[in-house]
Amino acid sequence: MAKLIKHQPHPDEPLNFLKEFTQARIALGSAGSSIPTKPALEFKLAHAHARDAVYSVMEVETLADALEQFHLPVLHLYSQAASREQYLQRPDLGRLLDETSVNRLADQIANDGIVLILADGLSATAINQNAVELLQLLIPKLRAAKLKLAPLCLVEQGRVAIADGIAAELGASLSVILIGERPGLSSADSMGAYLTYMPKPGLTDDSRNCISNIRPEGLPVAQAADKLFYLIQESLSRRLSGVALKDNEGLLPDK
């Protein structure tokens, strides 16, 4: 059990001690009727980072080169969103594969295994920085467990549900999509992982399990890989995912 530590805050800033527990903007102080210049500028910078993350671009060639270490086919796919602007305005198009991608998947041999997908989502920065490191920890675990792997997929302008169509085309029994999450003002590099058993088009979010905030300042990649491997094993064993699949293993250490 975590120990409670008593803090002695500075009398002039009684909430300052809370800053060590969160990146939220608290105890900013005041300057007249506003906040001091430094936190005001820091807020604007964080907002700029968040906007940059939304418009960041997946480094496809760099990622594809890095994925060669796993000795699996790598497929480069696209959603039906033709541009970043359309992707942001039409979430429905980001859930569907374009015709070229569907044909590319149709050329693959059906694989009743696990398909691992990397999608830019709302922060390609998160994928560029965190995805390969997670796969370096996860894929050896899957292979040691003798689980079959489908081709790796890189998807541009993709939403979470695009994994359903990819898995259905490949005949995969389980999909895992790593995707950039909506950036907050302190988490422009946050990656999420969504797991779905027997994925097919038309499923809703209650059919998926999610591990969120994967990044150095959030959930560390190593712990995320352990948690994801646990959920994959449970999903395949119980033949389900989503709200019916409970996380009964506590992997996060007490603080």
PDB file of N, CA, C and O in Angstrom, residues 19-65:
ATOM      1  N   LYS A  19       1.768  19.958  -7.218  1.00  0.00           N
ATOM      2  CA  LYS A  19       2.345  19.916  -8.555  1.00  0.00           C
ATOM      3  C   LYS A  19       3.188  18.669  -8.789  1.00  0.00           C
ATOM      4  O   LYS A  19       3.390  18.256  -9.930  1.00  0.00           O
ATOM      5  N   GLU A  20       3.714  18.074  -7.714  1.00  0.00           N
ATOM      6  CA  GLU A  20       4.526  16.884  -7.915  1.00  0.00           C
ATOM      7  C   GLU A  20       3.682  15.662  -8.257  1.00  0.00           C
ATOM      8  O   GLU A  20       4.206  14.628  -8.671  1.00  0.00           O
ATOM      9  N   PHE A  21       2.355  15.753  -8.141  1.00  0.00           N
ATOM     10  CA  PHE A  21       1.479  14.625  -8.424  1.00  0.00           C
ATOM     11  C   PHE A  21       0.770  14.732  -9.770  1.00  0.00           C
ATOM     12  O   PHE A  21       0.129  13.781 -10.201  1.00  0.00           O
ATOM     13  N   THR A  22       0.854  15.871 -10.432  1.00  0.00           N
ATOM     14  CA  THR A  22       0.090  16.057 -11.661  1.00  0.00           C
ATOM     15  C   THR A  22       0.751  17.104 -12.552  1.00  0.00           C
ATOM     16  O   THR A  22       1.470  17.985 -12.075  1.00  0.00           O
ATOM     17  N   GLN A  23       0.502  16.967 -13.853  1.00  0.00           N
ATOM     18  CA  GLN A  23       0.948  17.978 -14.807  1.00  0.00           C
ATOM     19  C   GLN A  23      -0.154  18.993 -15.079  1.00  0.00           C
ATOM     20  O   GLN A  23       0.024  19.889 -15.904  1.00  0.00           O
ATOM     21  N   ALA A  24      -1.289  18.848 -14.394  1.00  0.00           N
ATOM     22  CA  ALA A  24      -2.380  19.809 -14.565  1.00  0.00           C
ATOM     23  C   ALA A  24      -1.932  21.190 -14.092  1.00  0.00           C
ATOM     24  O   ALA A  24      -1.057  21.325 -13.229  1.00  0.00           O
ATOM     25  N   ARG A  25      -2.559  22.197 -14.653  1.00  0.00           N
ATOM     26  CA  ARG A  25      -2.174  23.576 -14.321  1.00  0.00           C
ATOM     27  C   ARG A  25      -2.900  24.026 -13.053  1.00  0.00           C
ATOM     28  O   ARG A  25      -4.062  24.431 -13.094  1.00  0.00           O
ATOM     29  N   ILE A  26      -2.191  23.941 -11.941  1.00  0.00           N
ATOM     30  CA  ILE A  26      -2.741  24.346 -10.654  1.00  0.00           C
ATOM     31  C   ILE A  26      -1.755  25.295  -9.983  1.00  0.00           C
ATOM     32  O   ILE A  26      -0.567  25.325 -10.321  1.00  0.00           O
ATOM     33  N   ALA A  27      -2.256  26.067  -9.054  1.00  0.00           N
ATOM     34  CA  ALA A  27      -1.422  27.000  -8.288  1.00  0.00           C
ATOM     35  C   ALA A  27      -0.570  27.871  -9.207  1.00  0.00           C
ATOM     36  O   ALA A  27       0.648  28.002  -9.035  1.00  0.00           O
ATOM     37  N   LEU A  28      -1.203  28.482 -10.192  1.00  0.00           N
ATOM     38  CA  LEU A  28      -0.477  29.307 -11.152  1.00  0.00           C
ATOM     39  C   LEU A  28      -0.134  30.688 -10.607  1.00  0.00           C
ATOM     40  O   LEU A  28       0.703  31.390 -11.163  1.00  0.00           O
ATOM     41  N   GLY A  29      -0.789  31.072  -9.542  1.00  0.00           N
ATOM     42  CA  GLY A  29      -0.567  32.401  -9.000  1.00  0.00           C
ATOM     43  C   GLY A  29      -1.432  33.423  -9.726  1.00  0.00           C
ATOM     44  O   GLY A  29      -2.267  33.092 -10.565  1.00  0.00           O
ATOM     45  N   SER A  30      -1.252  34.674  -9.416  1.00  0.00           N
ATOM     46  CA  SER A  30      -2.055  35.727 -10.043  1.00  0.00           C
ATOM     47  C   SER A  30      -1.210  36.979 -10.232  1.00  0.00           C
ATOM     48  O   SER A  30      -0.226  37.211  -9.536  1.00  0.00           O
ATOM     49  N   ALA A  31      -1.613  37.750 -11.234  1.00  0.00           N
ATOM     50  CA  ALA A  31      -0.996  39.048 -11.503  1.00  0.00           C
ATOM     51  C   ALA A  31      -2.129  40.006 -11.833  1.00  0.00           C
ATOM     52  O   ALA A  31      -2.636  40.017 -12.948  1.00  0.00           O
ATOM     53  N   GLY A  32      -2.552  40.741 -10.842  1.00  0.00           N
ATOM     54  CA  GLY A  32      -3.736  41.573 -11.021  1.00  0.00           C
ATOM     55  C   GLY A  32      -4.956  40.690 -11.178  1.00  0.00           C
ATOM     56  O   GLY A  32      -5.206  39.796 -10.362  1.00  0.00           O
ATOM     57  N   SER A  33      -5.698  40.869 -12.256  1.00  0.00           N
ATOM     58  CA  SER A  33      -6.886  40.050 -12.499  1.00  0.00           C
ATOM     59  C   SER A  33      -6.607  38.863 -13.404  1.00  0.00           C
ATOM     60  O   SER A  33      -7.526  38.148 -13.807  1.00  0.00           O
ATOM     61  N   SER A  34      -5.336  38.620 -13.733  1.00  0.00           N
ATOM     62  CA  SER A  34      -4.968  37.531 -14.634  1.00  0.00           C
ATOM     63  C   SER A  34      -3.916  36.656 -13.976  1.00  0.00           C
ATOM     64  O   SER A  34      -3.693  36.747 -12.767  1.00  0.00           O
ATOM     65  N   ILE A  35      -3.285  35.798 -14.765  1.00  0.00           N
ATOM     66  CA  ILE A  35      -2.211  34.949 -14.257  1.00  0.00           C
ATOM     67  C   ILE A  35      -0.871  35.536 -14.673  1.00  0.00           C
ATOM     68  O   ILE A  35      -0.800  36.336 -15.606  1.00  0.00           O
ATOM     69  N   PRO A  36       0.221  35.156 -14.015  1.00  0.00           N
ATOM     70  CA  PRO A  36       1.535  35.696 -14.362  1.00  0.00           C
ATOM     71  C   PRO A  36       1.919  35.388 -15.809  1.00  0.00           C
ATOM     72  O   PRO A  36       1.398  34.457 -16.432  1.00  0.00           O
ATOM     73  N   THR A  37       2.852  36.138 -16.337  1.00  0.00           N
ATOM     74  CA  THR A  37       3.256  36.000 -17.737  1.00  0.00           C
ATOM     75  C   THR A  37       3.817  34.624 -18.047  1.00  0.00           C
ATOM     76  O   THR A  37       3.491  34.016 -19.079  1.00  0.00           O
ATOM     77  N   LYS A  38       4.665  34.079 -17.168  1.00  0.00           N
ATOM     78  CA  LYS A  38       5.319  32.795 -17.451  1.00  0.00           C
ATOM     79  C   LYS A  38       4.310  31.669 -17.662  1.00  0.00           C
ATOM     80  O   LYS A  38       4.361  30.986 -18.690  1.00  0.00           O
ATOM     81  N   PRO A  39       3.361  31.424 -16.729  1.00  0.00           N
ATOM     82  CA  PRO A  39       2.388  30.353 -16.997  1.00  0.00           C
ATOM     83  C   PRO A  39       1.477  30.655 -18.180  1.00  0.00           C
ATOM     84  O   PRO A  39       1.019  29.738 -18.860  1.00  0.00           O
ATOM     85  N   ALA A  40       1.215  31.921 -18.456  1.00  0.00           N
ATOM     86  CA  ALA A  40       0.410  32.271 -19.630  1.00  0.00           C
ATOM     87  C   ALA A  40       1.120  31.870 -20.913  1.00  0.00           C
ATOM     88  O   ALA A  40       0.510  31.309 -21.835  1.00  0.00           O
ATOM     89  N   LEU A  41       2.418  32.126 -20.981  1.00  0.00           N
ATOM     90  CA  LEU A  41       3.193  31.749 -22.167  1.00  0.00           C
ATOM     91  C   LEU A  41       3.341  30.228 -22.257  1.00  0.00           C
ATOM     92  O   LEU A  41       3.326  29.652 -23.356  1.00  0.00           O
ATOM     93  N   GLU A  42       3.502  29.572 -21.120  1.00  0.00           N
ATOM     94  CA  GLU A  42       3.615  28.118 -21.111  1.00  0.00           C
ATOM     95  C   GLU A  42       2.330  27.473 -21.623  1.00  0.00           C
ATOM     96  O   GLU A  42       2.358  26.460 -22.332  1.00  0.00           O
ATOM     97  N   PHE A  43       1.179  28.057 -21.275  1.00  0.00           N
ATOM     98  CA  PHE A  43      -0.103  27.555 -21.766  1.00  0.00           C
ATOM     99  C   PHE A  43      -0.176  27.675 -23.293  1.00  0.00           C
ATOM    100  O   PHE A  43      -0.589  26.743 -23.985  1.00  0.00           O
ATOM    101  N   LYS A  44       0.235  28.825 -23.815  1.00  0.00           N
ATOM    102  CA  LYS A  44       0.200  29.032 -25.264  1.00  0.00           C
ATOM    103  C   LYS A  44       1.140  28.054 -25.978  1.00  0.00           C
ATOM    104  O   LYS A  44       0.817  27.532 -27.062  1.00  0.00           O
ATOM    105  N   LEU A  45       2.298  27.787 -25.379  1.00  0.00           N
ATOM    106  CA  LEU A  45       3.237  26.842 -25.977  1.00  0.00           C
ATOM    107  C   LEU A  45       2.647  25.429 -25.980  1.00  0.00           C
ATOM    108  O   LEU A  45       2.746  24.709 -26.991  1.00  0.00           O
ATOM    109  N   ALA A  46       2.025  25.030 -24.866  1.00  0.00           N
ATOM    110  CA  ALA A  46       1.413  23.704 -24.789  1.00  0.00           C
ATOM    111  C   ALA A  46       0.284  23.563 -25.812  1.00  0.00           C
ATOM    112  O   ALA A  46       0.113  22.514 -26.441  1.00  0.00           O
ATOM    113  N   HIS A  47      -0.486  24.634 -25.979  1.00  0.00           N
ATOM    114  CA  HIS A  47      -1.564  24.618 -26.964  1.00  0.00           C
ATOM    115  C   HIS A  47      -1.001  24.465 -28.376  1.00  0.00           C
ATOM    116  O   HIS A  47      -1.555  23.733 -29.216  1.00  0.00           O
ATOM    117  N   ALA A  48       0.116  25.117 -28.640  1.00  0.00           N
ATOM    118  CA  ALA A  48       0.762  24.991 -29.945  1.00  0.00           C
ATOM    119  C   ALA A  48       1.266  23.573 -30.177  1.00  0.00           C
ATOM    120  O   ALA A  48       1.137  23.024 -31.280  1.00  0.00           O
ATOM    121  N   HIS A  49       1.840  22.954 -29.150  1.00  0.00           N
ATOM    122  CA  HIS A  49       2.303  21.568 -29.266  1.00  0.00           C
ATOM    123  C   HIS A  49       1.135  20.638 -29.575  1.00  0.00           C
ATOM    124  O   HIS A  49       1.265  19.702 -30.382  1.00  0.00           O
ATOM    125  N   ALA A  50      -0.004  20.858 -28.917  1.00  0.00           N
ATOM    126  CA  ALA A  50      -1.181  20.021 -29.154  1.00  0.00           C
ATOM    127  C   ALA A  50      -1.668  20.160 -30.591  1.00  0.00           C
ATOM    128  O   ALA A  50      -2.007  19.172 -31.254  1.00  0.00           O
ATOM    129  N   ARG A  51      -1.717  21.397 -31.092  1.00  0.00           N
ATOM    130  CA  ARG A  51      -2.129  21.617 -32.486  1.00  0.00           C
ATOM    131  C   ARG A  51      -1.137  20.970 -33.451  1.00  0.00           C
ATOM    132  O   ARG A  51      -1.542  20.355 -34.455  1.00  0.00           O
ATOM    133  N   ASP A  52       0.147  21.093 -33.158  1.00  0.00           N
ATOM    134  CA  ASP A  52       1.153  20.468 -34.015  1.00  0.00           C
ATOM    135  C   ASP A  52       0.978  18.953 -34.045  1.00  0.00           C
ATOM    136  O   ASP A  52       1.166  18.315 -35.094  1.00  0.00           O
ATOM    137  N   ALA A  53       0.638  18.362 -32.893  1.00  0.00           N
ATOM    138  CA  ALA A  53       0.463  16.909 -32.829  1.00  0.00           C
ATOM    139  C   ALA A  53      -0.693  16.457 -33.711  1.00  0.00           C
ATOM    140  O   ALA A  53      -0.605  15.434 -34.399  1.00  0.00           O
ATOM    141  N   VAL A  54      -1.790  17.215 -33.692  1.00  0.00           N
ATOM    142  CA  VAL A  54      -2.954  16.854 -34.503  1.00  0.00           C
ATOM    143  C   VAL A  54      -2.597  16.845 -35.985  1.00  0.00           C
ATOM    144  O   VAL A  54      -3.078  16.006 -36.746  1.00  0.00           O
ATOM    145  N   TYR A  55      -1.733  17.779 -36.394  1.00  0.00           N
ATOM    146  CA  TYR A  55      -1.356  17.878 -37.799  1.00  0.00           C
ATOM    147  C   TYR A  55      -0.018  17.200 -38.104  1.00  0.00           C
ATOM    148  O   TYR A  55       0.506  17.340 -39.217  1.00  0.00           O
ATOM    149  N   SER A  56       0.523  16.470 -37.149  1.00  0.00           N
ATOM    150  CA  SER A  56       1.794  15.784 -37.391  1.00  0.00           C
ATOM    151  C   SER A  56       1.594  14.653 -38.399  1.00  0.00           C
ATOM    152  O   SER A  56       0.489  14.168 -38.627  1.00  0.00           O
ATOM    153  N   VAL A  57       2.687  14.228 -39.011  1.00  0.00           N
ATOM    154  CA  VAL A  57       2.650  13.242 -40.093  1.00  0.00           C
ATOM    155  C   VAL A  57       3.367  11.966 -39.653  1.00  0.00           C
ATOM    156  O   VAL A  57       4.451  12.021 -39.056  1.00  0.00           O
ATOM    157  N   MET A  58       2.765  10.853 -39.951  1.00  0.00           N
ATOM    158  CA  MET A  58       3.399   9.577 -39.645  1.00  0.00           C
ATOM    159  C   MET A  58       4.655   9.406 -40.501  1.00  0.00           C
ATOM    160  O   MET A  58       4.618   9.568 -41.722  1.00  0.00           O
ATOM    161  N   GLU A  59       5.760   9.065 -39.859  1.00  0.00           N
ATOM    162  CA  GLU A  59       7.023   8.856 -40.561  1.00  0.00           C
ATOM    163  C   GLU A  59       7.049   7.435 -41.124  1.00  0.00           C
ATOM    164  O   GLU A  59       7.708   6.535 -40.601  1.00  0.00           O
ATOM    165  N   VAL A  60       6.320   7.246 -42.225  1.00  0.00           N
ATOM    166  CA  VAL A  60       6.056   5.910 -42.745  1.00  0.00           C
ATOM    167  C   VAL A  60       7.334   5.177 -43.121  1.00  0.00           C
ATOM    168  O   VAL A  60       7.519   4.002 -42.755  1.00  0.00           O
ATOM    169  N   GLU A  61       8.226   5.822 -43.853  1.00  0.00           N
ATOM    170  CA  GLU A  61       9.449   5.142 -44.289  1.00  0.00           C
ATOM    171  C   GLU A  61      10.324   4.752 -43.103  1.00  0.00           C
ATOM    172  O   GLU A  61      10.867   3.640 -43.059  1.00  0.00           O
ATOM    173  N   THR A  62      10.454   5.658 -42.143  1.00  0.00           N
ATOM    174  CA  THR A  62      11.257   5.365 -40.957  1.00  0.00           C
ATOM    175  C   THR A  62      10.655   4.209 -40.160  1.00  0.00           C
ATOM    176  O   THR A  62      11.363   3.299 -39.711  1.00  0.00           O
ATOM    177  N   LEU A  63       9.332   4.240 -40.000  1.00  0.00           N
ATOM    178  CA  LEU A  63       8.660   3.168 -39.273  1.00  0.00           C
ATOM    179  C   LEU A  63       8.774   1.842 -40.019  1.00  0.00           C
ATOM    180  O   LEU A  63       9.032   0.793 -39.408  1.00  0.00           O
ATOM    181  N   ALA A  64       8.577   1.876 -41.330  1.00  0.00           N
ATOM    182  CA  ALA A  64       8.663   0.645 -42.119  1.00  0.00           C
ATOM    183  C   ALA A  64      10.053   0.027 -42.003  1.00  0.00           C
ATOM    184  O   ALA A  64      10.197  -1.199 -41.870  1.00  0.00           O
ATOM    185  N   ASP A  65      11.092   0.868 -42.051  1.00  0.00           N
ATOM    186  CA  ASP A  65      12.453   0.355 -41.893  1.00  0.00           C
ATOM    187  C   ASP A  65      12.648  -0.275 -40.516  1.00  0.00           C
ATOM    188  O   ASP A  65      13.271  -1.336 -40.388  1.00  0.00           O
TER     189      ASP A  65
END
